[in-house]
Every structure is written in structure tokens, then in C-alpha cells.
């Protein structure tokens, strides 16, 4: 291959590579009740629900580059699950509980897929999913979804288990799960009535918060800042039909006294949102990244927005994510395949025209020779 043909090949490859990237780049679709987890500077998002379909896609958002990148799909369609970092390996993410369905069969719920005895394990180094079977099956009903997962340094992960609302209407059916399951009853209560669980002593305690009155809510998010403030955002009222009057509230938990406050920037700057994800990330400043969720009365109005919230002055930072990155191996394979295919097709077409031209030259030569022979015969006569 000479230098000229090499340059043509490289130009063709990079052109196709750009076209493939353009075709494959897309932003994640709208959704609610997805799960998320922060690993390094990447916020991983798993599954979700868009009002008619459950999702099994997975991707991450890099807070440093504002880029989305697609990763391998989850083995099941899933939403309202809990995603936590493996207590012993920060490169491993565990996806546990939730409403899970066999891909493409949302009409029939497979109760086995909802059971905490089955854990979906994602390795961020290899970008591969695997299924881990736990050694014991929890004693609670399998028709529950787990959320609020948090792990300690000893390898223990804690969850709150909520029942399927189609089977249970009593909020006291909620339970607290720690490995072999400890049942703890609870009920709807005032946001000033605080309940704590100490993972070191395995004991519950309660306290009463002072300050502003905060509407009760569900499907909201909460993050803990480095200066020990609990920031809650959004949510539905208990009926799931309305939004709380106050979207953003802060609970100070630094000392033994607790106090609710409402930032002055609330309401206009922070419209209602529920079923979203919130992740806190600190580099130069501590930001709360809020993504997706439902901003109006139906799941169909779920939004695709991701924005950051400054945890100091609560100013909103609108983000414009770059398009989704396709899987690098897939992108490279398609680019090479298309390049090779075009080269082969080009070679066949080139060979066809070369043969056609060659045959024409041969025919012209034969005709010329025949004319010369005839001319010689005429001269001889």
C-alpha cells in the first residue's frame, strides 16, 4: 500500500468514525425512579420508568466533562431499586431489590426478580454485569422493593423495604432490613419527628426537630453535606397527586439539636420535582447533582434534565450535557467494519471498471490489427 492509498484509507476511516459517533450520540430518555450511585467523578444511572415502559439501560454522567457514556444494559428491566457501592471494592456497584421484569414482559411481574436474594453486580473496570445469589432468603415478602441502601466499613448494607402498593395499602407494612432482616414498624409522621438507626449499636432512637414546618412527602431525595446538613429536595405528597408546598429544605444535624430551615431561594429557583436522583459531589465546591424525575402530574411528563445545586447558597447551575458516548468497542468495530466494507465494495467496483476498460482496449487493438491486415491485403492487390 503506497502513501497515497494509506492517506485515503485514514481519511475514510476517520470520516466513518465521525459519522458513527454522530449517529450513535443521544441523550438518555426521560424517566423516574431510576437508581444512581457516585463512583469517582462518575454518576451511574440504572433503569427507571417512563410512564409506560420499564428500562434496563445504564449509563454514567462524568461531572468533570459533562458527558454521558453508555454502559452494558442491566439483565432485567428495573426501577425503584437500590444501588450501592460494594463495601470492600469501590469499583463494584450492587443493584438490589426494586420492581424488576424480564426484558420485554412488563405485563407479568416475576416475583423472583424482586427478591433481595438475587443481586446484580456491575464491575466498572470491565463494564460487565453478573448475578450474585445470596446465601439466605429474607423472611419478608418478596413483593417489596428496597431503597435507601447504605453500607458501613464492615461490609454490611442496610435497606428500607417497602411493599408493593398493589398488595399492601398500610404504610406500617414498611420494614427495615439488615442482612438477616430485622423488622421495624413505622408510619406516616411529621417531618419534625425524626427517626435514627445507629449502625454501630444496631439501635433506633428518635428526636424532635425545631424550626420551620416541612410538608410530609415521598419520592424525594436527601443528601448529607460535609458540614452535616441534610438537604431534601422535591417529592410528592402522600397521595402521589400533589407536590409539597416547599421543594427544598435543610435539616441541621451538627449538634444534638435538630432544626429545619427553608432557603430563601426556594420555589421560584427550584420547581417541584419527584422520582428524581440526587448525588452529592465535592471537588472545588460541594454540588448536589439532580437528574431526571417528574415535574408535572403524569409520568409522561418526566424530564431529561440534569442540573447542579450549590449546597452553600442553593443557586441552580444548569448543565448542558454533551451527547451520549456509545460503547467504544462497538463504535470502533462498526467504524472498522464499515471502512472495510466500503474498501471491498470500492475494490469490486474499481475492478469491474478496470476489466471493462481493459476489454475495451483489447477489442480496440484487435480491430486495429484487423484494419491493418485488410490494408495490407488491399496494397498487395
C-alpha positions as CSV (number, residue, x, y, z in Angstrom):
1,X,0.0,0.0,0.0
2,X,1.6,3.3,-1.1
3,X,1.5,6.6,0.8
4,X,-1.4,8.0,-1.3
5,X,-3.6,5.0,-0.7
6,X,-2.8,5.0,3.0
7,X,-3.9,8.6,3.3
8,X,-7.1,7.7,1.5
9,X,-7.7,4.8,3.9
10,X,-7.1,7.0,7.0
11,X,-9.4,9.8,5.7
12,X,-12.1,7.2,5.0
13,X,-11.8,5.6,8.5
14,X,-11.9,8.9,10.4
15,X,-14.8,10.1,8.3
16,X,-16.8,7.0,9.0
17,X,-15.8,7.2,12.7
18,X,-17.2,10.7,12.9
19,X,-20.4,9.6,11.1
20,X,-20.8,6.7,13.5
21,X,-20.3,8.9,16.5
22,X,-22.9,11.4,15.2
23,X,-25.5,8.7,14.5
24,X,-25.0,6.9,17.9
25,X,-24.8,10.0,20.1
26,X,-28.0,10.6,22.0
27,X,-29.2,11.9,25.4
28,X,-30.8,9.5,27.8
29,X,-34.6,9.4,27.6
30,X,-36.8,10.8,30.4
31,X,-37.5,8.6,33.4
32,X,-38.5,8.4,37.1
33,X,-37.4,6.1,39.9
34,X,-34.0,5.3,38.4
35,X,-31.2,4.4,40.9
36,X,-27.9,6.2,40.9
37,X,-24.5,5.9,42.6
38,X,-21.4,8.0,42.6
39,X,-18.1,6.3,41.8
40,X,-15.1,8.6,41.5
41,X,-16.3,11.5,39.3
42,X,-18.9,9.5,37.5
43,X,-22.6,9.3,38.5
44,X,-24.0,5.9,37.3
45,X,-27.7,5.7,36.5
46,X,-29.6,2.4,36.3
47,X,-33.0,1.6,34.8
48,X,-36.1,3.7,35.6
49,X,-39.7,4.0,34.4
50,X,-41.1,6.5,31.9
51,X,-44.8,6.0,32.4
52,X,-45.4,3.1,30.1
53,X,-42.1,1.1,29.9
54,X,-39.6,-0.1,32.4
55,X,-36.0,0.5,31.4
56,X,-32.9,-1.7,31.5
57,X,-30.4,0.8,30.1
58,X,-27.4,2.0,32.1
59,X,-25.0,4.9,31.6
60,X,-22.9,7.4,33.6
61,X,-22.5,11.1,33.7
62,X,-19.0,12.5,34.2
63,X,-19.2,15.6,36.3
64,X,-15.8,16.8,35.1
65,X,-16.5,16.6,31.3
66,X,-20.4,16.8,31.4
67,X,-20.5,13.8,29.1
68,X,-22.9,10.8,29.1
69,X,-21.4,7.4,28.4
70,X,-23.4,4.2,27.7
71,X,-22.6,1.0,29.5
72,X,-23.9,-2.5,29.1
73,X,-27.6,-2.9,29.7
74,X,-28.9,-4.4,33.0
75,X,-30.0,-8.0,32.7
76,X,-33.6,-7.0,33.7
77,X,-35.9,-4.1,33.3
78,X,-35.9,-2.4,36.7
79,X,-36.9,0.6,38.7
80,X,-37.1,1.8,42.3
81,X,-34.1,-0.4,43.1
82,X,-31.3,0.4,45.4
83,X,-27.7,0.9,44.1
84,X,-24.8,0.9,46.5
85,X,-21.0,0.7,46.2
86,X,-19.5,-2.6,47.4
87,X,-18.2,-2.0,50.9
88,X,-15.0,-3.8,50.1
89,X,-14.4,-2.7,46.4
90,X,-15.2,0.8,45.3
91,X,-15.2,-0.3,41.6
92,X,-18.1,-2.6,42.1
93,X,-21.7,-1.5,42.2
94,X,-24.5,-3.6,43.6
95,X,-28.1,-3.3,42.3
96,X,-30.6,-4.8,44.8
97,X,-34.4,-5.0,45.0
98,X,-36.9,-2.9,43.1
99,X,-39.6,-3.7,40.6
100,X,-37.9,-6.0,38.1
101,X,-39.2,-7.6,35.0
102,X,-37.9,-9.9,32.3
103,X,-37.0,-7.7,29.4
104,X,-39.9,-7.1,27.1
105,X,-42.5,-8.7,29.5
106,X,-43.7,-5.8,31.7
107,X,-47.2,-7.2,31.9
108,X,-46.2,-10.1,34.1
109,X,-44.2,-9.4,37.3
110,X,-41.6,-12.1,38.1
111,X,-41.6,-12.1,41.9
112,X,-38.3,-13.9,42.0
113,X,-36.6,-11.0,40.3
114,X,-37.8,-8.7,43.1
115,X,-36.3,-10.8,45.9
116,X,-33.2,-9.5,47.7
117,X,-31.8,-13.0,47.4
118,X,-30.7,-12.0,43.9
119,X,-28.2,-9.2,43.5
120,X,-27.0,-7.6,40.2
121,X,-23.3,-6.8,40.3
122,X,-21.7,-4.3,37.9
123,X,-17.9,-4.1,37.5
124,X,-16.9,-0.5,36.5
125,X,-13.5,-1.7,35.4
126,X,-14.7,-4.4,32.9
127,X,-18.2,-2.8,32.3
128,X,-19.8,-6.3,32.8
129,X,-22.9,-7.4,34.7
130,X,-23.1,-10.6,36.7
131,X,-25.8,-12.1,39.0
132,X,-24.9,-12.9,42.6
133,X,-27.1,-15.3,44.6
134,X,-27.2,-14.5,48.3
135,X,-26.9,-17.3,50.9
136,X,-30.2,-16.8,52.6
137,X,-33.6,-15.5,51.5
138,X,-35.1,-12.7,53.6
139,X,-38.2,-13.6,55.6
140,X,-40.2,-10.6,54.3
141,X,-42.5,-10.8,51.3
142,X,-40.6,-10.9,48.0
143,X,-43.1,-8.5,46.6
144,X,-41.3,-5.5,48.1
145,X,-38.8,-3.1,46.7
146,X,-35.7,-1.9,48.6
147,X,-34.3,1.6,48.7
148,X,-32.2,3.8,50.8
149,X,-29.3,1.4,50.7
150,X,-26.2,2.4,52.7
151,X,-23.1,0.5,53.6
152,X,-20.7,0.6,56.5
153,X,-17.0,-0.1,56.7
154,X,-17.6,-3.6,58.0
155,X,-19.3,-4.9,54.8
156,X,-22.9,-4.5,56.0
157,X,-25.5,-2.9,53.7
158,X,-28.8,-1.5,55.2
159,X,-32.1,-1.1,53.4
160,X,-35.7,0.0,54.0
161,X,-38.1,-2.4,52.4
162,X,-41.4,-1.1,51.1
163,X,-44.3,-3.4,50.0
164,X,-45.9,-3.5,46.6
165,X,-48.8,-1.0,46.8
166,X,-51.0,-3.3,44.8
167,X,-50.8,-5.8,47.7
168,X,-50.4,-3.5,50.8
169,X,-52.0,-0.2,51.5
170,X,-50.9,0.0,55.1
171,X,-47.7,2.2,55.4
172,X,-46.8,0.3,58.6
173,X,-46.0,-2.7,56.4
174,X,-42.7,-1.0,55.7
175,X,-39.7,-2.7,57.3
176,X,-36.0,-2.3,58.0
177,X,-33.6,-4.8,56.6
178,X,-30.1,-5.5,57.8
179,X,-28.6,-8.7,56.3
180,X,-30.7,-11.4,58.1
181,X,-33.6,-8.9,58.3
182,X,-34.8,-7.0,61.4
183,X,-38.4,-6.0,61.3
184,X,-39.1,-2.4,62.3
185,X,-42.6,-0.9,62.0
186,X,-43.2,2.8,61.1
187,X,-45.9,5.1,59.9
188,X,-46.5,8.4,58.3
189,X,-45.5,11.1,60.6
190,X,-44.5,14.8,60.9
191,X,-41.2,15.8,59.3
192,X,-40.3,17.1,62.7
193,X,-40.4,13.6,64.2
194,X,-37.0,12.2,63.4
195,X,-36.0,8.6,63.5
196,X,-32.4,7.4,63.5
197,X,-30.7,4.0,63.2
198,X,-27.2,3.6,64.6
199,X,-25.3,1.1,62.5
200,X,-22.7,0.7,65.2
201,X,-25.0,-0.1,68.1
202,X,-27.9,-1.5,65.9
203,X,-30.3,0.6,67.9
204,X,-33.1,3.0,67.0
205,X,-33.5,6.5,68.5
206,X,-35.8,9.4,67.9
207,X,-35.7,13.2,68.2
208,X,-37.9,16.2,67.5
209,X,-36.7,18.9,65.2
210,X,-37.3,22.6,65.7
211,X,-37.6,25.3,63.1
212,X,-39.8,25.5,60.0
213,X,-42.7,23.2,59.3
214,X,-42.0,21.0,56.4
215,X,-44.6,19.1,54.4
216,X,-44.5,15.3,54.5
217,X,-43.5,13.7,51.3
218,X,-42.5,10.6,49.3
219,X,-40.3,10.1,46.2
220,X,-38.0,12.9,47.3
221,X,-34.2,12.8,47.7
222,X,-31.9,13.5,50.6
223,X,-28.1,14.1,50.6
224,X,-25.7,14.7,53.5
225,X,-23.2,17.5,53.2
226,X,-19.7,17.5,54.7
227,X,-20.7,20.0,57.3
228,X,-23.5,17.7,58.5
229,X,-26.6,19.3,56.9
230,X,-29.3,17.1,55.4
231,X,-30.7,18.6,52.2
232,X,-34.0,17.2,51.0
233,X,-35.4,18.1,47.5
234,X,-38.7,17.6,45.9
235,X,-41.1,14.7,46.3
236,X,-44.9,14.0,46.2
237,X,-47.4,14.4,48.9
238,X,-48.5,11.1,50.4
239,X,-51.3,10.9,47.8
240,X,-48.8,11.0,44.9
241,X,-51.2,13.5,43.3
242,X,-49.7,16.8,44.6
243,X,-46.4,18.3,45.3
244,X,-45.3,19.7,48.7
245,X,-45.5,23.5,49.1
246,X,-41.8,23.6,49.8
247,X,-39.4,21.9,47.4
248,X,-36.1,22.5,49.1
249,X,-35.5,22.2,52.9
250,X,-32.4,21.8,55.1
251,X,-32.1,19.9,58.4
252,X,-29.1,20.9,60.6
253,X,-27.8,17.9,62.4
254,X,-24.4,19.1,63.6
255,X,-25.2,19.1,67.3
256,X,-27.7,17.2,69.5
257,X,-30.4,19.7,68.5
258,X,-32.0,19.5,65.0
259,X,-33.5,22.3,63.1
260,X,-35.4,22.6,59.8
261,X,-34.8,25.7,57.6
262,X,-36.1,26.8,54.2
263,X,-33.6,28.5,51.9
264,X,-34.8,31.9,50.7
265,X,-34.1,30.9,47.1
266,X,-36.7,28.2,47.2
267,X,-39.9,27.9,45.0
268,X,-39.0,30.1,42.0
269,X,-35.5,28.7,41.6
270,X,-36.5,25.2,42.4
271,X,-39.7,24.0,40.8
272,X,-41.4,20.8,42.0
273,X,-39.8,17.5,41.1
274,X,-40.3,13.9,42.2
275,X,-38.9,10.5,41.4
276,X,-35.5,12.0,40.6
277,X,-32.0,11.2,41.6
278,X,-29.7,13.3,43.8
279,X,-26.0,12.8,44.2
280,X,-23.5,15.0,46.1
281,X,-20.0,15.5,44.7
282,X,-17.3,17.7,46.1
283,X,-14.2,19.0,44.3
284,X,-13.7,22.7,44.4
285,X,-17.1,23.2,45.9
286,X,-19.8,20.8,47.1
287,X,-22.6,20.4,44.5
288,X,-25.8,18.4,44.5
289,X,-26.5,16.8,41.1
290,X,-30.2,16.3,40.4
291,X,-31.3,14.3,37.4
292,X,-34.5,13.2,35.7
293,X,-37.7,12.8,37.6
294,X,-41.3,14.0,37.1
295,X,-42.1,17.7,37.1
296,X,-45.8,17.6,36.4
297,X,-48.9,15.4,37.0
298,X,-48.1,12.4,34.9
299,X,-45.1,10.1,34.3
300,X,-45.3,11.0,30.6
301,X,-44.0,14.5,31.6
302,X,-40.8,13.1,33.1
303,X,-37.9,15.3,32.2
304,X,-34.4,14.6,30.9
305,X,-32.8,17.5,32.8
306,X,-29.7,17.2,34.9
307,X,-28.6,20.2,36.9
308,X,-26.4,21.1,39.9
309,X,-27.3,22.8,43.1
310,X,-24.8,24.7,45.1
311,X,-25.1,23.4,48.6
312,X,-23.9,26.8,50.1
313,X,-26.2,29.4,48.6
314,X,-28.5,26.9,46.8
315,X,-28.1,28.6,43.5
316,X,-29.0,26.4,40.5
317,X,-26.4,25.6,37.9
318,X,-28.0,24.5,34.6
319,X,-25.9,21.9,32.8
320,X,-25.8,21.1,29.1
321,X,-24.5,17.6,28.9
322,X,-22.6,16.6,25.8
323,X,-24.2,13.8,23.7
324,X,-24.1,10.2,25.0
325,X,-20.9,8.3,24.1
326,X,-21.5,4.9,22.5
327,X,-19.6,1.9,23.7
328,X,-16.0,2.4,22.5
329,X,-15.6,-1.2,21.3
330,X,-18.9,-1.1,19.5
331,X,-18.1,2.2,17.9
332,X,-14.6,1.1,16.8
333,X,-15.9,-2.2,15.5
334,X,-18.6,-0.5,13.4
335,X,-16.2,2.0,12.1
336,X,-13.7,-0.7,11.1
337,X,-16.5,-2.8,9.6
338,X,-17.9,0.0,7.5
339,X,-14.5,1.1,6.4
340,X,-13.5,-2.5,5.4
341,X,-16.9,-2.9,3.7
342,X,-16.5,0.3,1.7
343,X,-13.0,-0.7,0.7
344,X,-14.2,-4.1,-0.5
345,X,-17.1,-2.6,-2.4
346,X,-14.8,0.1,-3.9
347,X,-12.3,-2.6,-4.9
348,X,-15.0,-4.6,-6.6
349,X,-16.4,-1.6,-8.4
350,X,-12.9,-0.5,-9.4
351,X,-12.0,-4.0,-10.6
352,X,-15.2,-4.0,-12.7
353,X,-14.4,-0.8,-14.4
354,X,-10.8,-1.8,-14.8
355,X,-11.8,-5.0,-16.5
356,X,-14.3,-3.2,-18.7
357,X,-11.6,-0.7,-19.8
358,X,-9.1,-3.5,-20.3
359,X,-11.6,-5.4,-22.5
360,X,-12.3,-2.2,-24.5
361,X,-8.6,-1.7,-25.1
362,X,-8.2,-5.3,-26.2
363,X,-11.1,-5.0,-28.6
364,X,-9.8,-1.8,-30.0
365,X,-6.4,-3.4,-30.5
366,X,-8.0,-6.4,-32.3
367,X,-10.0,-4.0,-34.5
368,X,-6.9,-2.0,-35.3
369,X,-4.9,-5.2,-36.2
370,X,-7.8,-6.3,-38.5
371,X,-7.8,-3.0,-40.2
372,X,-4.0,-3.2,-40.8
373,X,-4.3,-6.7,-42.2
374,X,-7.1,-5.5,-44.6
375,X,-5.0,-2.5,-45.6
376,X,-2.0,-4.8,-46.4
377,X,-4.2,-7.1,-48.5
378,X,-5.5,-4.2,-50.5
379,X,-2.0,-2.9,-51.1
380,X,-0.8,-6.3,-52.3
381,X,-3.5,-6.4,-54.8
